[in-house]
Amino acid sequence: DAGVIQSPRHEVTEMGQEVTLRCKPISGHDYLFWYRQTMMRGLELLIYFNNNVPIDDSGMPEDRFSAKMPNASFSTLKIQPSEPRDSAVYFCASSLIGLRDTQYFGPGTRLTVL
Amino acid sequence: EDKVVQSPLSLVVHEGDTVTLNCSYEVTNFRSLLWYKQEKKAPTFLFMLTSSGIEKKSGRLSSILDKKELFSILNITATQTGDSAVYLCAVRGSGNTGKLIFGQGTTLQVKP
C-alpha cells in the first residue's frame, strides 16, 4: 500500500495568496484528518471527515481555512488568503473503520508564508 | 475540557540508558490511548492501549495504561541513538468518533 499521499511536500508563498494542500488517504479508510504542527502549539487537529462528510471542524482556525472531501480518495485544505502565521507543517491522516484509533499519517506539507 | 499532558518535555540520555516517558490525561468517556514516534517527518504509530494493566511490547519499547489513575508510561530500554525523536501521546475520548487529542510531546535525545 502506498500509504497516505500528500502534495505538495513543500510550499512557499507570499502573504495574501491562496494555498491548496492535497491528500489521498489509504484506500478503504473511512476517516480522514487534517492536522497542523508548529513549534509553539504542537500537533493540532483542524478537521476530520467520516465517509467524506465533515464531522468536526472546531479546530479550524478561522474562516480563511476550508476543507473539502469530494470523494473517498481525495481531500483538500485551502487557505485563502494566507498569512505568515499559517506557516506550519500540515499533516493528513487516515484510519480504517473498526480500527479507527490507529491513524496513519502522510509525510506532511511544509508551508511557508512570506 | 479534554487534555493530555506529557512529561518530561525533553530528556537527554546516553546510549544504553532506560527511559520512562509519562502521559496523563483527562478526557470524557475514555476510549483508547496511543503512542506515536516522530522523527523529522510524520508521526508513526507505536502502540494503542485500551485496557488497564496490560503491557504492550515491541522490542525494547513497552507501554502500560492505568485507567484508574489516568496515565500511561512508555519505557525504552537499552536506548540507541536511533531512538532520538519526539514521542507523542494521544487519547480518544467521548463519542464514537476518530478524534484524537495530542499531548505536547516529549523530545528524547540519546547521545552516543
Coordinates of C-alpha atoms in Angstrom, one line a residue:
Chain A
D1 CA 0.0 0.0 0.0
A2 CA 1.3 3.5 -0.9
G3 CA 0.2 5.0 2.4
V4 CA -1.3 8.4 2.8
I5 CA -0.1 10.7 0.0
Q6 CA 0.2 14.5 0.4
S7 CA 1.1 17.1 -2.1
P8 CA 2.9 19.4 -2.4
R9 CA 5.6 18.4 0.1
H10 CA 6.9 21.9 0.3
E11 CA 5.1 25.2 -0.4
V12 CA 6.4 28.7 -0.2
T13 CA 4.0 31.5 -1.0
E14 CA 3.5 35.2 -0.3
M15 CA 1.1 36.6 2.2
G16 CA -2.3 37.0 0.6
Q17 CA -2.0 34.2 -1.8
E18 CA -4.3 31.2 -1.9
V19 CA -2.8 27.9 -0.9
T20 CA -4.3 24.4 -1.6
L21 CA -3.0 21.3 0.1
R22 CA -4.0 17.9 -1.2
C23 CA -4.4 14.5 0.4
K24 CA -5.1 11.0 -0.8
P25 CA -5.9 8.6 2.1
I26 CA -5.2 5.0 2.2
S27 CA -7.7 3.1 0.1
G28 CA -10.6 1.7 2.2
H29 CA -10.1 4.1 5.1
D30 CA -13.2 5.9 6.1
Y31 CA -11.8 8.6 8.3
L32 CA -9.6 11.4 7.2
F33 CA -7.9 14.0 9.4
W34 CA -6.1 17.3 8.8
Y35 CA -3.6 18.4 11.4
R36 CA -1.3 21.3 11.8
Q37 CA 2.0 21.2 13.6
T38 CA 4.1 24.1 14.9
M39 CA 6.8 24.5 17.4
M40 CA 4.6 26.7 19.6
R41 CA 1.4 24.8 19.5
G42 CA 2.4 21.2 18.8
L43 CA 0.1 19.0 16.8
E44 CA -3.4 20.3 16.4
L45 CA -6.4 18.6 14.8
L46 CA -8.1 21.0 12.3
I47 CA -10.9 19.0 10.9
Y48 CA -11.9 15.4 10.2
F49 CA -14.2 13.6 7.9
N50 CA -16.1 10.3 8.1
N51 CA -17.2 8.8 4.8
N52 CA -16.5 12.1 3.1
V53 CA -18.6 14.1 5.5
P54 CA -17.1 16.7 7.8
I55 CA -17.7 15.7 11.4
D56 CA -15.8 18.2 13.5
D57 CA -14.2 21.4 12.2
S58 CA -13.9 23.1 15.6
G59 CA -10.1 23.1 15.2
M60 CA -10.2 25.2 12.0
P61 CA -8.5 28.5 13.0
E62 CA -10.8 30.9 11.1
D63 CA -12.8 31.5 8.0
R64 CA -9.7 31.7 5.9
F65 CA -9.4 27.9 6.2
S66 CA -11.7 25.5 4.4
A67 CA -11.5 21.8 3.7
K68 CA -13.4 19.5 1.3
M69 CA -13.6 15.8 0.6
P70 CA -15.4 15.4 -2.7
N71 CA -14.8 11.6 -2.8
A72 CA -13.3 8.8 -0.7
S73 CA -9.9 9.2 -2.3
F74 CA -9.2 12.9 -2.2
S75 CA -9.3 15.8 0.2
T76 CA -8.1 19.4 0.1
L77 CA -7.3 22.0 2.7
K78 CA -7.4 25.6 1.4
I79 CA -6.1 28.7 3.0
Q80 CA -7.3 32.0 1.5
P81 CA -5.8 34.5 2.0
S82 CA -2.7 33.0 3.5
E83 CA -0.8 34.8 6.4
P84 CA 2.7 34.3 7.8
R85 CA 1.3 32.8 11.0
D86 CA -0.1 30.0 8.9
S87 CA 3.4 28.7 8.3
A88 CA 3.5 25.2 9.7
V89 CA 3.6 21.5 8.7
Y90 CA 0.2 20.3 7.7
F91 CA -0.4 16.5 8.0
C92 CA -3.2 14.4 6.6
A93 CA -4.0 11.1 8.3
S94 CA -6.5 8.3 7.7
S95 CA -7.9 5.5 9.6
L96 CA -9.9 2.3 8.9
I97 CA -13.4 1.6 10.3
G98 CA -13.1 -0.8 13.2
L99 CA -9.5 0.3 13.7
R100 CA -10.3 4.0 13.7
D101 CA -8.0 4.6 16.7
T102 CA -4.9 3.9 14.6
Q103 CA -4.3 6.8 12.4
Y104 CA -1.7 6.6 9.6
F105 CA -0.1 9.9 8.8
G106 CA 1.1 11.2 5.4
P107 CA 4.5 12.8 5.0
G108 CA 3.2 16.3 5.6
T109 CA 3.3 19.6 3.6
R110 CA 5.7 22.2 4.9
L111 CA 4.1 25.6 4.3
T112 CA 6.0 28.8 4.5
V113 CA 4.1 32.1 4.0
L114 CA 6.4 35.0 3.5
Chain B
E1 CA -12.0 20.4 28.5
D2 CA -10.2 17.2 27.5
K3 CA -6.5 17.4 27.8
V4 CA -3.3 15.3 27.6
V5 CA -0.2 16.2 29.4
Q6 CA 3.2 14.6 28.8
S7 CA 6.3 14.8 30.9
P8 CA 9.1 15.4 30.8
L9 CA 9.0 17.8 27.9
S10 CA 12.6 16.9 27.0
L11 CA 15.1 14.4 28.1
V12 CA 18.8 13.7 27.3
V13 CA 20.3 10.3 28.0
H14 CA 23.2 8.2 26.9
E15 CA 23.1 5.0 24.9
G16 CA 22.2 2.0 27.0
D17 CA 20.1 4.0 29.5
T18 CA 16.5 3.2 30.2
V19 CA 13.9 5.9 29.9
T20 CA 10.3 6.3 31.1
L21 CA 8.0 8.8 29.4
N22 CA 4.8 9.8 31.1
C23 CA 1.4 10.7 29.8
S24 CA -1.6 11.8 31.9
Y25 CA -5.0 12.6 30.6
E26 CA -8.4 14.0 31.4
V27 CA -11.0 13.0 28.8
T28 CA -14.7 12.3 28.8
N29 CA -15.5 8.7 28.2
F30 CA -12.0 7.4 27.6
R31 CA -11.8 5.0 24.7
S32 CA -8.1 4.5 24.0
L33 CA -4.6 5.9 24.3
L34 CA -2.0 5.9 21.6
W35 CA 1.8 6.4 21.4
Y36 CA 3.5 7.8 18.3
K37 CA 7.1 8.4 17.5
Q38 CA 8.0 11.4 15.4
E39 CA 11.5 11.9 14.0
K40 CA 12.0 14.6 11.3
K41 CA 8.8 13.7 9.5
A42 CA 5.4 12.4 10.1
P43 CA 4.4 10.6 13.3
T44 CA 4.5 6.8 13.2
F45 CA 2.2 4.6 15.3
L46 CA 3.8 2.7 18.2
F47 CA 1.0 1.3 20.5
M48 CA -2.6 1.5 21.2
L49 CA -3.8 0.8 24.8
T50 CA -7.4 0.3 25.9
S51 CA -7.2 -1.9 29.0
S52 CA -5.6 -1.2 32.3
G53 CA -2.6 -3.2 33.4
I54 CA -1.9 -5.0 30.1
E55 CA 1.6 -4.2 28.9
K56 CA 2.2 -3.8 25.2
K57 CA 5.7 -4.6 24.0
S58 CA 7.6 -4.1 20.8
G59 CA 11.3 -4.9 21.0
R60 CA 12.9 -2.5 23.5
L61 CA 9.7 -0.4 23.8
S62 CA 6.9 -1.2 26.1
S63 CA 3.8 0.7 27.4
I64 CA 1.2 0.3 30.0
L65 CA -2.0 2.0 30.9
D66 CA -3.6 2.8 34.3
K67 CA -7.2 3.8 33.7
K68 CA -7.8 4.4 37.4
E69 CA -5.0 6.9 37.8
L70 CA -5.5 8.2 34.2
F71 CA -1.9 7.8 32.9
S72 CA 0.3 5.8 30.7
I73 CA 4.0 5.2 30.6
L74 CA 6.3 4.4 27.6
N75 CA 9.5 2.6 28.5
I76 CA 12.5 2.3 26.3
T77 CA 15.3 0.0 27.5
A78 CA 18.9 0.0 26.2
T79 CA 18.3 3.2 24.3
Q80 CA 20.1 3.8 21.0
T81 CA 20.8 7.0 19.1
G82 CA 18.0 5.9 16.7
D83 CA 15.5 6.3 19.5
S84 CA 16.1 10.1 19.4
A85 CA 12.7 11.6 18.5
V86 CA 9.6 13.3 19.8
Y87 CA 7.2 10.8 21.4
L88 CA 3.6 11.8 21.2
C89 CA 0.8 10.6 23.4
A90 CA -2.8 10.9 22.1
V91 CA -6.1 10.0 23.7
R92 CA -9.5 9.3 22.1
G93 CA -12.3 10.5 24.3
S94 CA -16.1 10.9 24.1
G95 CA -18.2 9.7 21.4
N96 CA -17.8 7.1 18.7
T97 CA -15.6 9.3 16.5
G98 CA -12.0 9.2 15.5
K99 CA -10.9 12.5 17.1
L100 CA -7.6 12.3 19.0
I101 CA -6.3 14.8 21.5
F102 CA -2.5 15.0 21.4
G103 CA -0.1 15.9 24.2
Q104 CA 2.7 18.3 23.6
G105 CA 5.3 15.6 23.2
T106 CA 8.5 14.5 24.9
T107 CA 11.7 15.2 23.0
L108 CA 14.2 12.5 23.6
Q109 CA 17.8 12.8 22.7
V110 CA 20.1 9.8 23.0
K111 CA 23.8 10.6 23.0
P112 CA 26.4 8.1 21.9

